[in-house]
PDB file of C-alpha atoms in Angstrom:
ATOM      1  CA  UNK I   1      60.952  20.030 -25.420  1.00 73.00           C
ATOM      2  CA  UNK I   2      57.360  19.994 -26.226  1.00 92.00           C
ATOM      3  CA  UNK I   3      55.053  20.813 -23.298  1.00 90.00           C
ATOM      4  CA  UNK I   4      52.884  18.182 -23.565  1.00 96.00           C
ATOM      5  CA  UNK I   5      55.678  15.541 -23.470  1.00 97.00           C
ATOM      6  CA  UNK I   6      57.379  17.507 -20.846  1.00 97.00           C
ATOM      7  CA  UNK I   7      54.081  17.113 -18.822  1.00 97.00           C
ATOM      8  CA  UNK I   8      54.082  13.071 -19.198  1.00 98.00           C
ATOM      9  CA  UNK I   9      57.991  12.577 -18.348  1.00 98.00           C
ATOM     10  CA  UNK I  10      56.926  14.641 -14.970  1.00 98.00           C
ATOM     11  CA  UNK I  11      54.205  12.798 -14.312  1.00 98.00           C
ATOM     12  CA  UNK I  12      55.362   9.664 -15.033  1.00 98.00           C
ATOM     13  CA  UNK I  13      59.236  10.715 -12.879  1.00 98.00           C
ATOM     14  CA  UNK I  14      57.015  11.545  -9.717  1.00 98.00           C
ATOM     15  CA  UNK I  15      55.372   8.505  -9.174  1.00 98.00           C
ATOM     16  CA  UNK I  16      58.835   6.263  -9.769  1.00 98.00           C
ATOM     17  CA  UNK I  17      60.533   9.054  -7.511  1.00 98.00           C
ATOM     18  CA  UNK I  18      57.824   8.368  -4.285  1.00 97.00           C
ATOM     19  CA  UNK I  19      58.280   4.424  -4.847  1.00 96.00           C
ATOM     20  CA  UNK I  20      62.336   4.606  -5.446  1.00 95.00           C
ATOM     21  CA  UNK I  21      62.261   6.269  -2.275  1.00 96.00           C
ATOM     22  CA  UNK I  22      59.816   4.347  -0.673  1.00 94.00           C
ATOM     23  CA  UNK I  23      62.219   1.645  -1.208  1.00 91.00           C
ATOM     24  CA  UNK I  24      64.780   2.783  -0.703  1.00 93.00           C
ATOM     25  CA  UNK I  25      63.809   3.193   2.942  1.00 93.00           C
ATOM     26  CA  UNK I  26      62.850   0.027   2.978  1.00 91.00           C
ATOM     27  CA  UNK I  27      65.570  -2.057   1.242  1.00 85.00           C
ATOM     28  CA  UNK I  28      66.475  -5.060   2.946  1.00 78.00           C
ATOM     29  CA  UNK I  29      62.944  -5.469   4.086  1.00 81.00           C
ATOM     30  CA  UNK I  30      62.186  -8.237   1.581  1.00 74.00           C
ATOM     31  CA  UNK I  31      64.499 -10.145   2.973  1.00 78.00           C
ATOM     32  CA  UNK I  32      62.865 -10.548   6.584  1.00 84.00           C
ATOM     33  CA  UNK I  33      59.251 -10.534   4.434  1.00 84.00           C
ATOM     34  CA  UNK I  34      60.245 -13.412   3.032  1.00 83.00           C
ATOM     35  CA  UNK I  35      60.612 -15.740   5.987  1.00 89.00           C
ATOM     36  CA  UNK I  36      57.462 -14.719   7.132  1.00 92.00           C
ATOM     37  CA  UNK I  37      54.550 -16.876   7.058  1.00 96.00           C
ATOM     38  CA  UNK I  38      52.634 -16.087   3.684  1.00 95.00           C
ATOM     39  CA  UNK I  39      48.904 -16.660   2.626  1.00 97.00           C
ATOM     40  CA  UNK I  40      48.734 -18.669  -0.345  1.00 97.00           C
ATOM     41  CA  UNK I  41      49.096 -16.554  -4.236  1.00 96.00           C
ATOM     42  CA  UNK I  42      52.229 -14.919  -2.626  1.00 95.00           C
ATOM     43  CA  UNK I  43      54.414 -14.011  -5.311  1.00 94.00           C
ATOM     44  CA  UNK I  44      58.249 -13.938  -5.309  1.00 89.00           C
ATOM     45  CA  UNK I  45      60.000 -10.945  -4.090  1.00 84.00           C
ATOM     46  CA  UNK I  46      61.426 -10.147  -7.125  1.00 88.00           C
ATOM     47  CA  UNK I  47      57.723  -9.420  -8.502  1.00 94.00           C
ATOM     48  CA  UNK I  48      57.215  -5.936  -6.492  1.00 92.00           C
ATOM     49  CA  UNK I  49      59.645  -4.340  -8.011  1.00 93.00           C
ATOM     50  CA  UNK I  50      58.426  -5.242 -11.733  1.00 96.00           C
ATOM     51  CA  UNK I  51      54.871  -4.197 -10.694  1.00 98.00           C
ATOM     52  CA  UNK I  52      55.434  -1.150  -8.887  1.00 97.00           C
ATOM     53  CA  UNK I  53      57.213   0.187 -11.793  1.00 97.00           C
ATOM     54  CA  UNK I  54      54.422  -0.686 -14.418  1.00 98.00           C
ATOM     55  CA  UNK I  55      51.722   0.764 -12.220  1.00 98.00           C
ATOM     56  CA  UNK I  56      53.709   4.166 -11.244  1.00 98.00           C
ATOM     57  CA  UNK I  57      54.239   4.402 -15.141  1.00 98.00           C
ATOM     58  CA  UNK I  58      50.621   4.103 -15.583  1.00 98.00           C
ATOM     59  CA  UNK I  59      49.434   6.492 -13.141  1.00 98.00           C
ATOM     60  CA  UNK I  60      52.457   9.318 -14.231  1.00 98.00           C
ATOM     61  CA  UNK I  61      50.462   8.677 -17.431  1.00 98.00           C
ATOM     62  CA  UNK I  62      47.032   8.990 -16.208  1.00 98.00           C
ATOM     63  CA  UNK I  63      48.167  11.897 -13.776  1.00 98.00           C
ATOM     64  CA  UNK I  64      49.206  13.616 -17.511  1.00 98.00           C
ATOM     65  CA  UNK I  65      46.107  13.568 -18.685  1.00 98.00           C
ATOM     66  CA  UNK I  66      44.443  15.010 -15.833  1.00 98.00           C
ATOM     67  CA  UNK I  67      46.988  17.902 -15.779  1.00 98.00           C
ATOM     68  CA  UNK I  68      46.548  18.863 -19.507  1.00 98.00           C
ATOM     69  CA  UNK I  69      42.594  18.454 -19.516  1.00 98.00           C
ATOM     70  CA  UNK I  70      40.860  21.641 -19.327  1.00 97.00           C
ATOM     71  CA  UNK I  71      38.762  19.957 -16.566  1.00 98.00           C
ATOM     72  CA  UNK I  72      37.320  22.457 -13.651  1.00 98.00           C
ATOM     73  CA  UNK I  73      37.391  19.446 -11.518  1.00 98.00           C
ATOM     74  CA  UNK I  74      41.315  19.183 -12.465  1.00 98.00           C
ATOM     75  CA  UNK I  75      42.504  20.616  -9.110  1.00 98.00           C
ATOM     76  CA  UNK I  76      40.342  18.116  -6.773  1.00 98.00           C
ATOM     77  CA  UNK I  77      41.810  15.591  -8.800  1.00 98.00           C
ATOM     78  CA  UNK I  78      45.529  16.223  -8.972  1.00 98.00           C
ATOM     79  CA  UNK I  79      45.117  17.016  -5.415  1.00 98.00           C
ATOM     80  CA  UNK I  80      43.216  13.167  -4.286  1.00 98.00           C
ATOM     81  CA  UNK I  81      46.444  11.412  -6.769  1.00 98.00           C
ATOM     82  CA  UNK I  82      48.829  13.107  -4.597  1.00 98.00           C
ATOM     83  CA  UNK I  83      46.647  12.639  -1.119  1.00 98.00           C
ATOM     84  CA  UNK I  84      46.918   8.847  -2.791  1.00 98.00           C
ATOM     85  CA  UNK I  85      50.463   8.985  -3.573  1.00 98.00           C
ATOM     86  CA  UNK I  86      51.560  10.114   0.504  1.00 98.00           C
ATOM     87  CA  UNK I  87      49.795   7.412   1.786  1.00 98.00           C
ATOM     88  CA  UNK I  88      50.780   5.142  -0.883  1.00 98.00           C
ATOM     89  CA  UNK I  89      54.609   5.996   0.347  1.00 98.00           C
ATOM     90  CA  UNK I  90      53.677   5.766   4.051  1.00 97.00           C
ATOM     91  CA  UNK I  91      52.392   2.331   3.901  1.00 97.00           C
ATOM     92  CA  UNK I  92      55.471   0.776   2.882  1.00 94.00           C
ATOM     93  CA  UNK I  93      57.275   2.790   5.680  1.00 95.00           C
ATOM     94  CA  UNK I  94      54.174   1.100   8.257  1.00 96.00           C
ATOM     95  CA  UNK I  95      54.144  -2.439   6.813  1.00 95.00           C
ATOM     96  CA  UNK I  96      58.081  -2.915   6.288  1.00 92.00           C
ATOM     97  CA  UNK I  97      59.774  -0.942   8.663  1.00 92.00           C
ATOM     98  CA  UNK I  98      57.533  -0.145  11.779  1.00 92.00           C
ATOM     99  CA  UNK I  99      56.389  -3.928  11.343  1.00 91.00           C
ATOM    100  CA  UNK I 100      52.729  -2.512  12.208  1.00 96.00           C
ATOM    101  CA  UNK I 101      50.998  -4.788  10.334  1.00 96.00           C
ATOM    102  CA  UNK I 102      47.351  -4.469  11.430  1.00 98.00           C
ATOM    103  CA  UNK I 103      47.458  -1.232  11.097  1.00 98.00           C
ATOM    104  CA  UNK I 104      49.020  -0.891   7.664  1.00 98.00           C
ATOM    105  CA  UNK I 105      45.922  -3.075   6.917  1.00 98.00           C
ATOM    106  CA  UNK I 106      43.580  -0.238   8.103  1.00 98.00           C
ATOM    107  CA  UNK I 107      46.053   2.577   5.871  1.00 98.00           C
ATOM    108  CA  UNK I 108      45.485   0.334   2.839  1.00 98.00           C
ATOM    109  CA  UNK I 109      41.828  -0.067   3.152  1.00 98.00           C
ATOM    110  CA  UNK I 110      41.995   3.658   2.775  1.00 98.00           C
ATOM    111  CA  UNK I 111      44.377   3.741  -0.139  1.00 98.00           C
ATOM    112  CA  UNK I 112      41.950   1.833  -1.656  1.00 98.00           C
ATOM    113  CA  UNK I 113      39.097   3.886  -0.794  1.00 98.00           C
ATOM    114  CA  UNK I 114      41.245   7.070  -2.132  1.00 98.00           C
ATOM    115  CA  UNK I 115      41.909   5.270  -5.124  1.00 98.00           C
ATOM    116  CA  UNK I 116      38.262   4.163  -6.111  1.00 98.00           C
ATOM    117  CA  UNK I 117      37.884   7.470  -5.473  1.00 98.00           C
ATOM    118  CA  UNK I 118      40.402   8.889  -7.757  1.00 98.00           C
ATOM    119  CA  UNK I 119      39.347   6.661 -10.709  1.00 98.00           C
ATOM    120  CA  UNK I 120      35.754   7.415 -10.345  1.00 98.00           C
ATOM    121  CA  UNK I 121      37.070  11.495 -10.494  1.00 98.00           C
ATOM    122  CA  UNK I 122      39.393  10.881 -12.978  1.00 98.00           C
ATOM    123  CA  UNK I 123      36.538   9.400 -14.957  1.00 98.00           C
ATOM    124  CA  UNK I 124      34.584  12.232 -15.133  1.00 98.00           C
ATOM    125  CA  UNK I 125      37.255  14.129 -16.522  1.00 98.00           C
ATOM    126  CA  UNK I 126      39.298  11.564 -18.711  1.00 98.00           C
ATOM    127  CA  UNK I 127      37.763   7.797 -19.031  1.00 98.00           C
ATOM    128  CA  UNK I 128      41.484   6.736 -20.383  1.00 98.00           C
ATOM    129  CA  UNK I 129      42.872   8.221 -17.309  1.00 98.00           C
ATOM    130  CA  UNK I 130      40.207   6.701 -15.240  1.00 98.00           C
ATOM    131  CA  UNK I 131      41.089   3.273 -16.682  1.00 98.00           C
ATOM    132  CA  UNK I 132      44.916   3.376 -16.474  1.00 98.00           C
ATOM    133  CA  UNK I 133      44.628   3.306 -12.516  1.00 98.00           C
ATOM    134  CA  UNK I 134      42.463   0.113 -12.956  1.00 98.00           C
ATOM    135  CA  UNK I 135      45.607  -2.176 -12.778  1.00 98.00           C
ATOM    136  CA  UNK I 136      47.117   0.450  -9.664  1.00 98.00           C
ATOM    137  CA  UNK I 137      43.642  -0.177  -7.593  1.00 98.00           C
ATOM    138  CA  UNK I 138      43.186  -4.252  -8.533  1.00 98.00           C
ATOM    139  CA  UNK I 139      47.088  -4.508  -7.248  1.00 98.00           C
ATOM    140  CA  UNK I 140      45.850  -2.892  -4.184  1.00 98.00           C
ATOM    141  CA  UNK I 141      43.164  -4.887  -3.657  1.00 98.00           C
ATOM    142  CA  UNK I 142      45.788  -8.018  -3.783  1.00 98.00           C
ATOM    143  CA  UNK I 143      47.835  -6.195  -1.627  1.00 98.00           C
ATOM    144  CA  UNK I 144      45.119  -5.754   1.068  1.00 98.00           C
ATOM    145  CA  UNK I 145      44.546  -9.556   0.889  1.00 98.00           C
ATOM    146  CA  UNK I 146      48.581  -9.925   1.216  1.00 97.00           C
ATOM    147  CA  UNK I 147      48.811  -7.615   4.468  1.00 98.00           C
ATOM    148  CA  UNK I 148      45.511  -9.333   5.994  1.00 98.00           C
ATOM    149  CA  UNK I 149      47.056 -12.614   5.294  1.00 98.00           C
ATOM    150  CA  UNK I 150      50.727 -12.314   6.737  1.00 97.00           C
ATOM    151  CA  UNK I 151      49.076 -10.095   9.538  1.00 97.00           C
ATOM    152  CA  UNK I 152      47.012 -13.274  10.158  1.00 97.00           C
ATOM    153  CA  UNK I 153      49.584 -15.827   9.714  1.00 97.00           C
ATOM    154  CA  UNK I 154      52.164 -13.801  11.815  1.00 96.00           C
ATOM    155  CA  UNK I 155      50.405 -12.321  14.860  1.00 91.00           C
TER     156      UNK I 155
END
């Protein structure tokens, strides 16, 4: 297999692999999310799943990039997406399981910090791979109004 396509299948497995797992530890959650009390724009449940996918695809693509450039700042990088990526998985694990709401509000805020932060790093070594985590950070952004909303509506 060609290197280069070897490089995008990895990068594009590792993300999927963190959110499989991510729910996986969380299954059934979606179920007690659901009769919660949500802030208006709430999608259906069966939405996540879709979205997570296309935006984990995107990033194992953008994360490709990175790794192949020839980039001196390619080490900070790869090392912010997978700084990202842990606290990506651990808010799941804080929001669904430990049911610590307010707090998983604080952990995204600074997922979405990281991830301006990764985009605005990825820029300056790949604009593509600066503007595939676009979609990823804007998602984010709804999520954060999600979380603050059912923390609100819930407390």
């Amino acid at each position: 297999m060609h290197k280069k396509t070897k490089t995008y299948i990895i990068s594009i497995l590792i993300p999927l692999f963190v959110g499989g797992l991510s729910a996986l530890l969380t299954r059934g959650s979606m179920e007690d999310y659901a009769v919660l009390n949500q802030p208006p724009l709430s999608p259906p449940g069966w939405v996540f799943p879709v979205v997570w996918a296309i935006l984990y695809t995107l990033m194992g693509i953008s994360t490709a990039r990175i790794y192949l450039s020839e980039s001196s700042l390619k080490s900070d990088a790869l090392r912010l997406y997978a700084v990202q990526l842990i606290v990506n998985f651990f808010w799941t694990i804080l929001f669904f399981n430990l049911d610590v709401r307010l707090f998983a509000l604080i952990w995204l805020i600074l997922l979405v910090a990281l991830v301006l932060r990764m985009i605005i790093l990825f820029r300056r070594i790949d604009a593509p791979a600066a503007y595939l985590q676009i979609p990823y950070f804007l998602w984010l952004l709804f999520a954060t109004y999600l979380n603050a909303g059912v923390w609100l509506l819930n407390r």
